[in-house]
Coordinates of C-alpha atoms in Angstrom, one line a residue:
X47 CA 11.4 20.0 -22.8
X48 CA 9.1 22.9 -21.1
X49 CA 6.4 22.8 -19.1
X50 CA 2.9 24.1 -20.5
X51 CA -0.6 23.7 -19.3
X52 CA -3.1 22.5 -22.0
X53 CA -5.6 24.8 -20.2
X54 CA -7.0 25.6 -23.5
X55 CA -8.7 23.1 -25.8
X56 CA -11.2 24.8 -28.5
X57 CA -13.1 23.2 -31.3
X58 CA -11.6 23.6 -34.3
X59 CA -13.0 23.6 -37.9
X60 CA -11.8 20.2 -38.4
X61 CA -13.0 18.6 -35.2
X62 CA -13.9 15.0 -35.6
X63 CA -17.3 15.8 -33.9
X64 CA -18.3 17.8 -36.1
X65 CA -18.6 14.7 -39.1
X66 CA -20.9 12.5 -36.5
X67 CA -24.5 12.5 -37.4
X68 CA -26.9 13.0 -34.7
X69 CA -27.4 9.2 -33.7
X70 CA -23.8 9.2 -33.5
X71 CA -23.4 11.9 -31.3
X72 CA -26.3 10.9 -29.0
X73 CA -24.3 7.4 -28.2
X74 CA -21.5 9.2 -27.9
X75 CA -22.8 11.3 -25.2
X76 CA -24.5 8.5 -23.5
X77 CA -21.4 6.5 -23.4
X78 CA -18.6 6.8 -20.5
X79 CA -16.9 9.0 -22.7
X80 CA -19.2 11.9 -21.4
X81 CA -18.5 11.7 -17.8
X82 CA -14.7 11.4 -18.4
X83 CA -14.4 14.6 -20.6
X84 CA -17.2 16.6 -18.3
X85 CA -15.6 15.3 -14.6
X86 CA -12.4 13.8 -15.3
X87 CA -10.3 15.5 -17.1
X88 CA -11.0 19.0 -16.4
X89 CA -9.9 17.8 -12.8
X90 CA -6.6 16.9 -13.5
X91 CA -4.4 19.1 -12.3
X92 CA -1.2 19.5 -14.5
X93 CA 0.9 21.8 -12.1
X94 CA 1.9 18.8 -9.8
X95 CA 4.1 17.4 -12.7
X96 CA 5.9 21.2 -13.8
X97 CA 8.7 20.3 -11.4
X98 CA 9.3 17.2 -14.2
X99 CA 9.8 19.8 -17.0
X100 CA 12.6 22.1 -17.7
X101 CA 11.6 25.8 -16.8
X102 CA 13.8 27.0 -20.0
X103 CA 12.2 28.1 -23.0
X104 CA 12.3 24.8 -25.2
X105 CA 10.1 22.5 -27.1
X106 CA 6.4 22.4 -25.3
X107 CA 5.8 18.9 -23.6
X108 CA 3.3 16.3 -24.4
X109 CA 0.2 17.4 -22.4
X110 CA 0.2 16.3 -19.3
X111 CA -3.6 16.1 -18.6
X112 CA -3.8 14.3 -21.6
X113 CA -1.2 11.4 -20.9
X114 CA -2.7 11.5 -17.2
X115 CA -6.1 10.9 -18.3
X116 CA -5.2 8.0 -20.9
X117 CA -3.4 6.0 -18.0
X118 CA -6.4 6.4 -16.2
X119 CA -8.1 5.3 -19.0
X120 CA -5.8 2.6 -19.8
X121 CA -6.5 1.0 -16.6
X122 CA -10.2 1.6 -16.7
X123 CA -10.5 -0.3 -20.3
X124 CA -7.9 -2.8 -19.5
X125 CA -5.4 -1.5 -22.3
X126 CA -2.3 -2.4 -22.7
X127 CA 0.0 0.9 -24.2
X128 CA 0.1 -0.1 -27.9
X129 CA -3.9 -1.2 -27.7
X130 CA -4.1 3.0 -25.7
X131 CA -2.3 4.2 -28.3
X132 CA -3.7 2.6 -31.1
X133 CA -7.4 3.4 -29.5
X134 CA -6.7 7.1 -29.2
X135 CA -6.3 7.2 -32.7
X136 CA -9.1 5.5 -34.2
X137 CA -11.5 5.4 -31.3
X138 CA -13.2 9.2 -31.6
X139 CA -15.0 7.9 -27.5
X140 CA -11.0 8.3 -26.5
X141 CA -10.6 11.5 -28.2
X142 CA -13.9 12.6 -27.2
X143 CA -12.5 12.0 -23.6
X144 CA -9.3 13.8 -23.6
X145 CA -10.8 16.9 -25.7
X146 CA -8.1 15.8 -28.6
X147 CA -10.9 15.5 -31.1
X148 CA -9.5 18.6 -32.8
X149 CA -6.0 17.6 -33.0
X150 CA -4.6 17.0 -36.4
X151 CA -2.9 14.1 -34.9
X152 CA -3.4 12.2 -31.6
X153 CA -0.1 12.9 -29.1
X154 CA 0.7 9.7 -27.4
X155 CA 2.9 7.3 -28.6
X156 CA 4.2 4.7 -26.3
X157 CA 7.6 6.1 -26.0
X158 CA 5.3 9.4 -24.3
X159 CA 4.2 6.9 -21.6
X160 CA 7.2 5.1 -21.2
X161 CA 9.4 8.2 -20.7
X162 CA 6.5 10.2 -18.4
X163 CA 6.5 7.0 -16.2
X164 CA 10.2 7.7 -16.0
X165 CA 10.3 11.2 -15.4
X166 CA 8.1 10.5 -12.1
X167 CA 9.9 7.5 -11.1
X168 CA 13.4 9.6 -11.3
X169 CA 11.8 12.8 -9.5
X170 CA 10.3 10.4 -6.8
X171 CA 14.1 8.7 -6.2
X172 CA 15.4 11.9 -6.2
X173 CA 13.1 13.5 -3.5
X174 CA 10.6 11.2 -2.1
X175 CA 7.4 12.6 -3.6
X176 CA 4.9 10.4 -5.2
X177 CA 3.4 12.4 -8.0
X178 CA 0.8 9.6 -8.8
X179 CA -0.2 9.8 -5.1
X180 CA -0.8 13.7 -5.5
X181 CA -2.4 14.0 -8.6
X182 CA -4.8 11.1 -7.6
X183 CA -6.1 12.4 -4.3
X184 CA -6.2 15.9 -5.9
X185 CA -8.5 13.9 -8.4
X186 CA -10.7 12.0 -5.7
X187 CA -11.1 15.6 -3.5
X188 CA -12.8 16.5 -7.2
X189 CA -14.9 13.7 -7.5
X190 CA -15.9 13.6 -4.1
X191 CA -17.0 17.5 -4.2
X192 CA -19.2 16.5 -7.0
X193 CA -21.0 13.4 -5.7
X194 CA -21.5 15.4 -2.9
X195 CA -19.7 13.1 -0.7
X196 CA -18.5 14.3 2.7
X197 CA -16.2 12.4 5.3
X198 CA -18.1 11.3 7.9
X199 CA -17.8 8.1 7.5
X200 CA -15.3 6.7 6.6
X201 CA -13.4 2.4 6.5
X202 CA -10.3 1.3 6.0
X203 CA -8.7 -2.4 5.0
X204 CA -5.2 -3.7 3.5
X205 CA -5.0 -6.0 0.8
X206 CA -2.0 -8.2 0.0
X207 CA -0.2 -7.3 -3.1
X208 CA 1.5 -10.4 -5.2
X209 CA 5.0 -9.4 -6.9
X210 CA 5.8 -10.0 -10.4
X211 CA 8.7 -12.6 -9.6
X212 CA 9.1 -16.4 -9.0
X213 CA 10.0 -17.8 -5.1
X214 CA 13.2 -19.3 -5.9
X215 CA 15.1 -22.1 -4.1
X216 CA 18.0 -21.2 -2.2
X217 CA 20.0 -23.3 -5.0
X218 CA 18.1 -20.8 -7.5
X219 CA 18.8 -17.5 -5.6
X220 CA 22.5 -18.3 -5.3
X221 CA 23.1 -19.4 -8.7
X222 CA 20.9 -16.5 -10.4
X223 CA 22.7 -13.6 -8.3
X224 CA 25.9 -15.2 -9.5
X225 CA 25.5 -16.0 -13.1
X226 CA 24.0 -12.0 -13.1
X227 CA 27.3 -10.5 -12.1
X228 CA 29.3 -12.9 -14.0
X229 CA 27.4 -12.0 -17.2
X230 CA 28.4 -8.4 -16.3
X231 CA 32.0 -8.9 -15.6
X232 CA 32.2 -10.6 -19.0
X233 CA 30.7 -7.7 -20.7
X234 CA 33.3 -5.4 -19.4
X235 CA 36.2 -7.7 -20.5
X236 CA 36.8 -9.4 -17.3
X237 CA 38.4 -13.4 -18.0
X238 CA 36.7 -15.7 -15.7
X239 CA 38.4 -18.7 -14.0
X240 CA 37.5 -21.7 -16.4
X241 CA 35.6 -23.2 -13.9
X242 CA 33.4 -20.2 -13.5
X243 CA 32.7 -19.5 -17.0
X244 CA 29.7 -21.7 -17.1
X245 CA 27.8 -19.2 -15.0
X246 CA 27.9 -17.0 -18.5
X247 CA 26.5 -19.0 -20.7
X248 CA 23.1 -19.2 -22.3
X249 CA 21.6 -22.4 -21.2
X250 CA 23.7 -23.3 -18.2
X251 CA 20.5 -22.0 -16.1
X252 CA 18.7 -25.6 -16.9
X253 CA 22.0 -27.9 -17.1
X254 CA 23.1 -27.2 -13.5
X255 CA 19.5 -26.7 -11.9
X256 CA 17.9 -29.5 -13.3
X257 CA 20.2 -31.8 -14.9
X258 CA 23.3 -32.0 -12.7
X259 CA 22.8 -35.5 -10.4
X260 CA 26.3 -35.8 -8.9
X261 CA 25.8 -33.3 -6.3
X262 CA 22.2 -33.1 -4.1
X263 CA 20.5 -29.7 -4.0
X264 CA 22.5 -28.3 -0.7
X265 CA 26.0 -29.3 -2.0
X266 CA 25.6 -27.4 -5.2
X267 CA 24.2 -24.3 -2.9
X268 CA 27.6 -24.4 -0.9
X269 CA 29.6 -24.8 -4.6
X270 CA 27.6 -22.0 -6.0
X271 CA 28.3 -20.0 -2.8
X272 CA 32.7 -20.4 -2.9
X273 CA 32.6 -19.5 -6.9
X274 CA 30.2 -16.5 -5.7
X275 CA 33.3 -16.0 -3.4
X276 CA 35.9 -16.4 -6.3
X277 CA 34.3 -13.7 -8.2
X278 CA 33.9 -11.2 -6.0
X279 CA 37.3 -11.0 -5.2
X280 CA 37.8 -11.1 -9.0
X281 CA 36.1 -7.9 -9.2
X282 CA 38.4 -5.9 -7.1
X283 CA 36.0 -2.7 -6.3
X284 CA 35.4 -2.4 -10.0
X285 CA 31.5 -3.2 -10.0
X286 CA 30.4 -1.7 -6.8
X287 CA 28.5 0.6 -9.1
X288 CA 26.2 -2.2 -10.7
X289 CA 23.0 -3.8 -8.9
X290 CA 24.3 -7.2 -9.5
X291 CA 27.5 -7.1 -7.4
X292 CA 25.4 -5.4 -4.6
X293 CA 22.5 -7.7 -4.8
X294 CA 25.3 -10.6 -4.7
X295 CA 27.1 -8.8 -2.0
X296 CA 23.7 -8.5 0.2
X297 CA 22.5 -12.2 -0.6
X298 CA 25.8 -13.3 0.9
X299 CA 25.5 -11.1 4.1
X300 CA 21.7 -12.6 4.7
X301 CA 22.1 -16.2 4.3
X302 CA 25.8 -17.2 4.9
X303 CA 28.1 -16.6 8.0
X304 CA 31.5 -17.1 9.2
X305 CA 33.1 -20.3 11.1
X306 CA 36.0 -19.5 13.5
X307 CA 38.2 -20.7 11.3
X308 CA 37.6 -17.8 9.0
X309 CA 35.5 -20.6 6.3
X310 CA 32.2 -19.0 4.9
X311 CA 29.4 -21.6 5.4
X312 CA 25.4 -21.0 5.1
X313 CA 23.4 -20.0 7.7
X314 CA 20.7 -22.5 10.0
X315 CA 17.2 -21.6 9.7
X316 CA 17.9 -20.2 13.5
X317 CA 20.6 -18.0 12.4
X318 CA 18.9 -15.4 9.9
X319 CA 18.2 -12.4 11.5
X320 CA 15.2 -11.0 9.6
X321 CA 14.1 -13.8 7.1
X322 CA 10.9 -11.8 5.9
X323 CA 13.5 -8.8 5.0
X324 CA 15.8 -11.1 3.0
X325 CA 16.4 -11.5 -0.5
X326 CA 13.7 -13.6 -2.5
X327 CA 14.4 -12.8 -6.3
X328 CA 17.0 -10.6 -7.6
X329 CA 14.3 -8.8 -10.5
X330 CA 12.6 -7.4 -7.3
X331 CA 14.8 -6.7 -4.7
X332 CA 12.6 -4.8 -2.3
X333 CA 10.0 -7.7 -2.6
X334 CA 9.4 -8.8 1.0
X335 CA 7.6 -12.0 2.4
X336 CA 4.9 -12.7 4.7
X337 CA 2.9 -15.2 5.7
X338 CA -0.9 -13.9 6.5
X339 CA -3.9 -15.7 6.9
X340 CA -2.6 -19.1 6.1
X341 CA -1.1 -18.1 3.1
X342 CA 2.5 -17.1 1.9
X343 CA 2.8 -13.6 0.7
X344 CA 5.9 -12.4 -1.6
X345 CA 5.4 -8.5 -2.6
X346 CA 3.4 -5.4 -1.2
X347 CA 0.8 -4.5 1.0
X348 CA -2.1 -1.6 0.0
X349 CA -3.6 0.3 2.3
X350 CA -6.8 1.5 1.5
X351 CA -9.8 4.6 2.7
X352 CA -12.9 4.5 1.9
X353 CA -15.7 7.1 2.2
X354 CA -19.0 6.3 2.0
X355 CA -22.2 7.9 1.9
X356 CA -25.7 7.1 0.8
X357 CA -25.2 4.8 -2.3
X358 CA -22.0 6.0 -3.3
X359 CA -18.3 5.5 -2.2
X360 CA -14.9 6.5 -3.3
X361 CA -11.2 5.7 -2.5
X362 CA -10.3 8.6 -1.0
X363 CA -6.6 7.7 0.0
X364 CA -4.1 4.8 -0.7
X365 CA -0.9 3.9 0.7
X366 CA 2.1 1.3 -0.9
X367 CA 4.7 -0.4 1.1
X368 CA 6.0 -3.6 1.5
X369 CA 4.4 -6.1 2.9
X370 CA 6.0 -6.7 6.2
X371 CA 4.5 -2.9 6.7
X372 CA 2.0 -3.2 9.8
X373 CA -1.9 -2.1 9.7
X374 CA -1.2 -0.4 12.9
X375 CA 1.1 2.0 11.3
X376 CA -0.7 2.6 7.8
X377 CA -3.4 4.2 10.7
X378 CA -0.6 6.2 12.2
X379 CA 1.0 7.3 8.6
X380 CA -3.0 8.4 7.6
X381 CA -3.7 10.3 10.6
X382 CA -0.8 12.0 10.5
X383 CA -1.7 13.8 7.1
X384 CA -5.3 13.8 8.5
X385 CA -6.7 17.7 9.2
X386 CA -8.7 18.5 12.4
X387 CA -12.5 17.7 11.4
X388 CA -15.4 20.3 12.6
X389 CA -17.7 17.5 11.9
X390 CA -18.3 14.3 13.5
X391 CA -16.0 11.5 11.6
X392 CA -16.0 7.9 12.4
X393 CA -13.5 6.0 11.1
X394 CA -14.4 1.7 11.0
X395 CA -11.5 -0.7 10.7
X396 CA -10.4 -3.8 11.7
X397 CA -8.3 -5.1 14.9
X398 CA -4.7 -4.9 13.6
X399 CA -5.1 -0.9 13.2
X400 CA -6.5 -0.4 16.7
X401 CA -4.7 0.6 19.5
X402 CA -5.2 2.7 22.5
X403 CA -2.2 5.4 21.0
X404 CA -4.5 5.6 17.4
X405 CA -7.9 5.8 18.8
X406 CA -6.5 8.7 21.2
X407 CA -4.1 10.4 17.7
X408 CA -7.5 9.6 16.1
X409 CA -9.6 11.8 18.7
X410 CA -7.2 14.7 18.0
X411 CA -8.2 15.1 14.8
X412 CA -12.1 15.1 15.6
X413 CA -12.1 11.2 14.3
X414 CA -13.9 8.2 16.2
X415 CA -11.4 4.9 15.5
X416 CA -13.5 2.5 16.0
X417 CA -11.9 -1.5 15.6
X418 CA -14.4 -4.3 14.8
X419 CA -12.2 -7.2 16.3
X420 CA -10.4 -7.6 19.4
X421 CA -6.5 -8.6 19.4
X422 CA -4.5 -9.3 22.7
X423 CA -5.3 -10.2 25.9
X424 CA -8.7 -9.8 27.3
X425 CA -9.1 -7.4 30.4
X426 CA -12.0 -8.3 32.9
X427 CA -14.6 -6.7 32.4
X428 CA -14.7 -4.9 35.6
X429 CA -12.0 -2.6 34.5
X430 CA -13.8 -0.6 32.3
X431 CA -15.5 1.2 35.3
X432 CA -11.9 2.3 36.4
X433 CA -11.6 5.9 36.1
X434 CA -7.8 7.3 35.5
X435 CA -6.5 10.7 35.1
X436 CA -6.2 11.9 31.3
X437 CA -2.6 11.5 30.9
X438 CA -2.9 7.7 32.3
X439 CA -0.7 8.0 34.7
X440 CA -2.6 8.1 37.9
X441 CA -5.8 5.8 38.8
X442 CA -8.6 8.0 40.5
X443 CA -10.7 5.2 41.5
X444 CA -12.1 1.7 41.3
X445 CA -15.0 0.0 40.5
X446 CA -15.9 0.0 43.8
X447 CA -15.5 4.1 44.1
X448 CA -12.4 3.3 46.4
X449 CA -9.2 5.2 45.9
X450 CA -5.7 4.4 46.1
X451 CA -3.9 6.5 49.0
X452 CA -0.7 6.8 46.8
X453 CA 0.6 5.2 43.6
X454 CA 3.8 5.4 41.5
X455 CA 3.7 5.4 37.8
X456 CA 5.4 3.1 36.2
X457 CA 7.0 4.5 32.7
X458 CA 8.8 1.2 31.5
X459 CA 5.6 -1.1 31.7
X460 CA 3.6 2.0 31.2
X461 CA 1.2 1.1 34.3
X462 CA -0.4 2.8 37.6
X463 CA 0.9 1.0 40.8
X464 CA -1.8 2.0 42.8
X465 CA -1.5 1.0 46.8
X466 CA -5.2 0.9 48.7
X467 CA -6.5 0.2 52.3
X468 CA -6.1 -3.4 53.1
X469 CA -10.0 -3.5 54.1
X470 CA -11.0 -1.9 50.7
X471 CA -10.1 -4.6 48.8
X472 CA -10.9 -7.6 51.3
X473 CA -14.9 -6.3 51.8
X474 CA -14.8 -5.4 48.0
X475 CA -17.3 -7.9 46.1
X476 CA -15.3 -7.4 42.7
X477 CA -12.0 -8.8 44.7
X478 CA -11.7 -12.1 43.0
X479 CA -12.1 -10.5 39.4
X480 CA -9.8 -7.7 40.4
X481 CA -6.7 -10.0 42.0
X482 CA -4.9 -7.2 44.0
X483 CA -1.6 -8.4 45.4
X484 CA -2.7 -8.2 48.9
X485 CA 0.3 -7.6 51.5
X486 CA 0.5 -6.8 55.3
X487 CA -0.5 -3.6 55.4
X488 CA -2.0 -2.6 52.1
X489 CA -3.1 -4.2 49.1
X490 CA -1.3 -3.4 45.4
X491 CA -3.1 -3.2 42.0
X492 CA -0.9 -2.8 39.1
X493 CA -3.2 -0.9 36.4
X494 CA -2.7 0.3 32.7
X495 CA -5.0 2.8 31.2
X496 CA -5.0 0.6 28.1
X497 CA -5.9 -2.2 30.0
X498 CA -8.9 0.7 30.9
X499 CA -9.8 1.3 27.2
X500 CA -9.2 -2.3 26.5
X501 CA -12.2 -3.5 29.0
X502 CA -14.7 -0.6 27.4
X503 CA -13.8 -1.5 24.2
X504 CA -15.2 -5.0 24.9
X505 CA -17.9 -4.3 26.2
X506 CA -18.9 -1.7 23.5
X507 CA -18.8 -4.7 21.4
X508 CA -21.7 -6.5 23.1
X509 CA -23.6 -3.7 21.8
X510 CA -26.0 -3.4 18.6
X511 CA -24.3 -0.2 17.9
X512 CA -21.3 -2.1 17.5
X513 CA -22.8 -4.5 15.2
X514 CA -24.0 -1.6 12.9
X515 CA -20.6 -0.9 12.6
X516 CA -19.3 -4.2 12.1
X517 CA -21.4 -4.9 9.5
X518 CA -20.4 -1.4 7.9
X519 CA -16.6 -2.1 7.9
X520 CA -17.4 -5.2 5.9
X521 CA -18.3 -3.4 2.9
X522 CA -14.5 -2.4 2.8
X523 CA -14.0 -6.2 1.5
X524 CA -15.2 -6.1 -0.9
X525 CA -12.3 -4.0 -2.8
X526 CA -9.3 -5.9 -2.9
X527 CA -11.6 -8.2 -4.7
X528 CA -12.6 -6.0 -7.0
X529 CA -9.1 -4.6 -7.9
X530 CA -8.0 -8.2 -8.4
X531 CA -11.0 -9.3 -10.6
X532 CA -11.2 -5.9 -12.7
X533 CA -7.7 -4.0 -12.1
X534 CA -5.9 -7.1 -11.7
X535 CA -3.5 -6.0 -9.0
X536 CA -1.5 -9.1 -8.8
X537 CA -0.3 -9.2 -12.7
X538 CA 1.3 -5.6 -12.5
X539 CA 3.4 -5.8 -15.7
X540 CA 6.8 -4.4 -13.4
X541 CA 8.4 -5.1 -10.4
X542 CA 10.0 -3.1 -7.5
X543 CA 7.8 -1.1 -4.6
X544 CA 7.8 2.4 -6.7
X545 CA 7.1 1.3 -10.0
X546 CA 4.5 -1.3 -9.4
X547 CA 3.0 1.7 -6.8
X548 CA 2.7 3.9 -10.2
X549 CA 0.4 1.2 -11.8
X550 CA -1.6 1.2 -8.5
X551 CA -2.0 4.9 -8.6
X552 CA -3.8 4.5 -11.9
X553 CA -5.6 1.2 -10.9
X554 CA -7.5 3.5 -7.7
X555 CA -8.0 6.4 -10.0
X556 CA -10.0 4.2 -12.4
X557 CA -11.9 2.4 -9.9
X558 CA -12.6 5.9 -8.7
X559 CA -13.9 6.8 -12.1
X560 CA -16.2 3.7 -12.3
X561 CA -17.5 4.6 -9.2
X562 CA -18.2 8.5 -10.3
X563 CA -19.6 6.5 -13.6
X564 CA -21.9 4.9 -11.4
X565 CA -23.5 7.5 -9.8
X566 CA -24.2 9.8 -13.1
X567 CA -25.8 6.9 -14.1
X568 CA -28.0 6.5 -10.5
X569 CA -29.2 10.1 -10.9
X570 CA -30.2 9.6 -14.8
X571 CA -32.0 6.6 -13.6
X572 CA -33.7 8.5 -11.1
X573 CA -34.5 11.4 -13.1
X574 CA -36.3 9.1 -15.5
X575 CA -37.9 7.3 -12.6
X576 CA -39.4 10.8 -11.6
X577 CA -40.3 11.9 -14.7
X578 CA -42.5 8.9 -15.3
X579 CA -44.4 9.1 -11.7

């Protein structure tokens, strides 16, 4: 199939339009169809996804800016495929959207989305780059030219991500990675040991979870484990090419070890060397857990920017990852695609993405990192009238304008060891808050420049200028709230970190839309509201 850009989409003589009376047509233009065929779609840019296409001459592809802009839409309306599909057909606000009102007939069916959603998720195994993640920032810069929205200030917040998959026992886990593969091996014409076939049959799932009494949870675990064993070396190297052997191999490696004696046993709560990394349901491998906030997590994490102006935000970038994925480095990851700003940019987050290292990456890039909550040890105060050289290696002076005669800097703990006059730290009045080592002939203070930034961090938070900000960052909040209400985040209808990042994709782009909806409608409210002073 070759690529070609629907660049052109002319009225024809048949155009559905064209059979609307005028009442019609004025609703029709009113509605959110108008924005979405004016703004939206024109925006989407179809090159990004030529690299999916043959570059042969062959039969023309399914427009791309049309199936682009109906998963948009899908996710905007809350459609499922068949209800998109169906819509686009009868539904002339759909076709009135993605300029297909002249088309004799409509060009989606659900095998188009199925196979497009495909075609990225191959490309993107293949060579890393999210498509999705492209075409919707390319989108957002669009938008954000036309609401006139620049990025000067900016927030940024994660939001937990809930997998489409159960939290299995350990029982569970064991027996549903084992039953998987033996269902395979029978397929391929492989003759279980009689005590084994059970694992292949159709209800055995319920009869040995819930029914069996002889044996206690734990001592069907350990059985369930040995027959696990029996079939793996059954398969003699002939299934290393199917996820279930590998997911079966892997779930052995993270919760069992060896004894001495060469016996296989399960592993002690103690033992397992990454438990938020292990294996929690074989339909989502790359599922990880966490617990946050008082609550267990099993799935992704979002990152999420917003840019705001003067009644009117937008999404502006997104990141996917597992959950176990830190805040501090979804900060490092964004500034790192981050250009170097002429403007002023201030950039309001929360504690777990500050750090000394982002706020001075961040300054690099002409961007003010500024965190609303403090994590870690607090500094005294005092320290934040230390002065140190810009590289952080060498401490100039003290509170007290004293300086150190010599000092060594300290690369493993990162840290100034600064020696000063014995008498310039006993007649200092900061010396109890300070608590330098004080020795025969000298005194020592041992001095990070973080510690530094830490203390003026602090007490930039006593300030009201601090509390402006504070109150700003909270606005960010208010998102993954709204793309669990509206976009429901946490009933993605797939599983696995790439596919369920697709969805997102989408679910931002039409939250981006709403928010472009919103402010067309704000300025035809406010043209009215002129007009009639």
């Amino acid at each position: 199939m070759a690529f070609v850009a629907n660049n052109s989409q002319q009225l024809s003589l048949m155009d559905s339009t064209f059979n609307l009376t005028e009442r019609e047509r004025k609703f029709l233009e009113k509605s959110w169809a108008k924005t979405f065929a004016d703004k939206i779609f024109p925006s989407i840019n179809e090159e990004i996804f030529s690299v999916l296409y043959s570059s042969n001459a062959s039969r023309p592809n399914t427009p791309v800016n049309v199936i682009v802009g109906a998963l948009i839409l899908k996710e905007a309306l809350g459609d499922s495929d068949d209800e998109l599909v169906e819509a686009l057909m009868f539904d002339i606000r759909y076709q009135y959207a993605l300029h297909t009102t002249s088309f004799k007939e409509q060009p989606l069916s659900d095998r188009t989305l199925s196979r497009f959603r495909a075609r990225c998720l191959t490309y993107e195994t293949e060579t890393g780059i999210d498509l999705i993640h492209m075409c919707v920032i390319s989108l957002t810069k669009e938008i954000a030219e036309f609401m006139k929205l620049t990025p000067s200030m900016q927030r940024m917040d994660s939001m937990m991500i809930a997998a489409n998959i159960r939290n299995l026992s350990l029982l569970e886990l064991f027996y549903t990675c084992t039953s998987n593969l033996a269902k395979v091996m029978v397929s391929r014409g492989v003759a279980l040991p009689d005590n084994n076939k059970h694992y292949a049959e159709k209800d055995d799932y319920n009869a040995f979870i819930y029914h069996q009494r002889e044996l206690d949870a734990d001592e069907r675990t350990i059985v369930v484990m040995h027959d696990a064993e029996k079939l793996l070396q059954l398969c003699e190297g002939d299934f290393d090419d199917t996820s279930e052997y590998q997911l079966l191999i892997r779930l052995l490696k993270e919760q069992t070890i060896f004894n001495d004696d060469g016996t296989r046993r399960l592993r002690e709560k103690k033992e397992k060397e990454d438990p938020s990394k292990v294996l929690l349901n074989p339909s989502d491998p790359e599922a990880t857990f966490r617990r946050k906030a008082g609550g267990k997590h099993l799935g992704y994490v979002a990152n999420l920017v917003e840019t705001v102006g003067e009644n009117k935000s937008l999404i502006t970038d997104y990141a996917y990852e597992q959950n176990i994925y830190g805040d501090s480095q979804f900060m490092k990851d964004h500034l790192s695609k981050e250009p170097i700003y002429e403007q002023d940019v201030l950039m309001v987050a929360d504690g777990a993405y500050g750090s000394e290292l982002n706020v001075a990456e961040a300054a690099k890039h002409g961007i003010r990192l500024i965190t609303t909550n403090f994590t870690g040890v607090k500094p005294a105060d005092i320290f934040a009238e230390f002065i140190f050289s810009k590289d952080g290696h060498e401490l100039l002076e003290c509170i007290h304008h004293k300086s150190p005669y010599t000092f060594r800097y300290d690369e493993h703990n990162d840290r100034c060891d600064a020696l000063f006059k014995k008498s310039d730290c006993t007649e200092c009045p900061y010396l109890k808050e300070c608590k330098p080592r004080l020795r025969q002939n000298n005194a020592l203070k041992e001095l990070s420049w973080k510690a530094v930034n830490r203390a003026k961090q602090l007490r930039f938070m006593k300030t009201e200028e601090f509390k402006q900000h504070a109150h700003f960052r909270n606005g960010v909040e208010a998102l993954p709230s709204l793309l669990r209400r509206k976009y429901h985040v946490d009933k993605i209808p797939t599983r696995g970190k790439k596919q369920t990042r697709f969805h997102f994709g989408f679910k931002i782009a039409a939250l981006n839309f709403k928010k472009l909806l919103d402010y067309e409608n704000s300025l035809v409210h406010y043209a009215a509201k002129k007009e009639m002073a």
